[in-house]
Steps between C-alpha positions, in 0.01 A plus 500: 500500500311787330362522146569818300376604157813349341546187710532359850780601739627335818639716780645434846387558856751715689433593864128444450480703177451365148765640263499475120810635324591557138153479344517633142246770421638564150719327243881538512573844342781387273544380145213638291349660815807702596412871543135411430191519724445195722310200364314237706710201604459167328264276701663197658379149570526336838607687813776764482730513801491844666747438778780736394530856371487524123763668281567868564497761223839581345673774700852620576631452855518788744832682502755443774379816673138380530539120524577506877160657564266341245430135417403399148503123439523364147308191388602403143249409231269648238164463677543823698141625479388315808348571840481356850202450731488468880158405636362373832204322338535372143158434356207699359309545826725732700458832306789668682646844420790497252827697492680512162864611541708678233868517597727802459847533350489802264333278236842343439553272801307309767274196486219323682755252637661748743459340848387832652179467294397166649123514534467250783421759768217645291356153441518417871294816562229404252622669181579318176832648386614492135844620386567564132804484273509719189743604225765756594739745338518513124301173472206655685533875453709564190335730247527386138340610171406141412351370829221606739615704803484390864514119469600476870191694604291279271646199684371644827155551351500140372590378849222709653251351258630151582441570869149625430419181306675244723529625857165354610652152468773605746252632757500864387221741414547663155283788618742585785835537323753751634779590258815588691851604400814675621720741303472397132225260612310793653544706183364204304209464743407865454523478121286186494237668720464769234495253210157445339581129454535454878164644601304256713801279581624685813308586819785664694861604438818559699774731367823476700769753405377550146248729330315459168725635227608449143844544352584738220510293182824663384665408831424132434603528135836646606563197718411264214718696257786496748476120514465472122815706450698274730361190327547651151148408395187698402279620787217262403330211677592271210870578539493478881317165483802352326742596780613243753318551830810520719669748267187715502503508880865603513442783256184607683691521828775705336251737334309555823793587722459873451132504603376558852169577677664817635695610192269378224641406162383249238308212653240235435147593599129473422394725213169633371406262220146602403366157599584353840629842614291751306606807700691619807382264778529751786281744310249223420481406869480854638299682236307221329268215595758217495472256793284739703368215717847361585625560855866599532776443757808705408823609661875538505803456722643805675844473335424338163804660335754338733481167319577687178790704639664316794628181325844575366528848653303711250339692788841637606585592141182702465574677828844595364350633175274727704330772295569323172317187619213714626479668159483157339213400730316821413534416132389141566183623676457817288486693826538872554751643749226530760476121541859426620499821702188378674653161570810669647278705730296194608811283553779738605738226612466285189784445254469548126443129432210489747342811347544355151365161607194637677422739214510222242303265728227759549493582129479135388300342785346706775354784293322276244374267773364800690336615180342159451372494859363854464294380203360206701432612858323247715634200307877564515736417787857631525795375706868579558754236601748677728691223680874528416703200395760368744756527218709819482365783286191328357241659726139418407601428142320381189376137525577470873132455592450187288613245759263659752202496262551136400591380850837378371723723713682199645633386161864563404379687193306750713795545736715606203315834514372514859801361687466298818238559766211644299198545731256214464214718628543739206469213254189373673340845488577561131400153388174523695420835339549356150284196587222727629513713187495201262216344698282797592639808319597668829861464628420639845544877483290789360450528127645805324306815586552872551732428796738291284550194727814292441578184697860500624664159545806531726623364833216449746132511418410641157368854525289720274649839411298774334661684211858388577622600150281806452789748501690316225184443296421872524834578334406290197146638490636855499758413236235347274312832486805679358596506131744221417847644439706351216715210617824686436377801701381316811835457681728789593781345301499536119329220311827359368640478853188320624514255210866431576413449868227252411745313278750484789230373734394232254861395447524463877195273495651300216831458681327387818280249320797353316 
């Protein structure tokens, strides 16, 4: 039993680790609190049972194309702003390092109840692990004229403050908190690092396959308007709050079918709000003074794009579209002709889909993470996960590394992406590196310097490569020194043809996701 600021909770011992699940850090975000910033939970009398995961945030299921690869359990209920704690030593005397985990899922799916994110292995290695649930989709990232932006991000900040105030009672040290996330969770981690309200709450941070970024406000508004049109209601928080939750999820799924990490399109995302997010977070972290004393562990998987393109056969469709698909990628990345030409020269045997996928991955992930490391030499560590899945076509895809990091590679949920026979030694090496970083700030390889060290996790012993992506990064650096061409003039094809190609690509995504 542990006492928190809102009441006592009783957990369970599992394999020598104390586990507390479903602890509320904020009030249920419904009724009068729907689309509003989080409020503290009501205190409770007696001892609250914390033996099971709490409710998950409302979210649509994964489509038939993605469901075979990704698990996303649903726990019904309103009290979805909750968190889970794994600790080896509950009590105020231990003062152990703390890992706070923000899950991914494009800010529309995922939860802290996914079995891959079980924190038992971290606790067994002396780290208090906390996983957080937060609002998703239109509930967490819709943009309305009559409600504050970014309620999902504000949930994460509320959870981080809860950890800072309560983790001592669970054996953690509030001065040694590492904020960690993957994909949308990594984007959120980067944004929170740059947020003035977060200063002093985080000692270290891990960004896995996600870079600090904000979404164009009009892009989010278009998604909200698309939903409002289907619902035949005004695009306001007041009107959306009156819509049945299940109906809202169905409409959200329908409206989001034409969006993709590779192809873009309207989407939910974090926006600059003048308060929690006062400016572009990447600029604040690279050019300003935000979180200057925070050590960083950052990286990507070698074939991120394959999770976005392989399910349902979109990769083959892009290969068939050829030059038209490449023109669409150039428009997506606002790249000059020199960029795809350079990729063709560096990867002469690659198909169009691979060129497109690597270009977009570098534009969205590798280039900004390199930029962030360049601004913080000596305190940044970079890695690349290169081990290919045993499943056909996935390669070293997005999210594949998670089972290795958490030491949950033997679970059925991890095998959905990795297949059978994933190397146990690789999981031990990655998990140990994360434990070292959370504990000491050093994962076991050289910090970023003029030689550009990157730790490669693949079959066999992990190895450190120096400048493994320098050639691709040089293409973007050269392109950034050139005047930006108008969007319609970037591809060889006329603007109307490119727009039509992008529409065909997005229709392909929509058909696959249906």
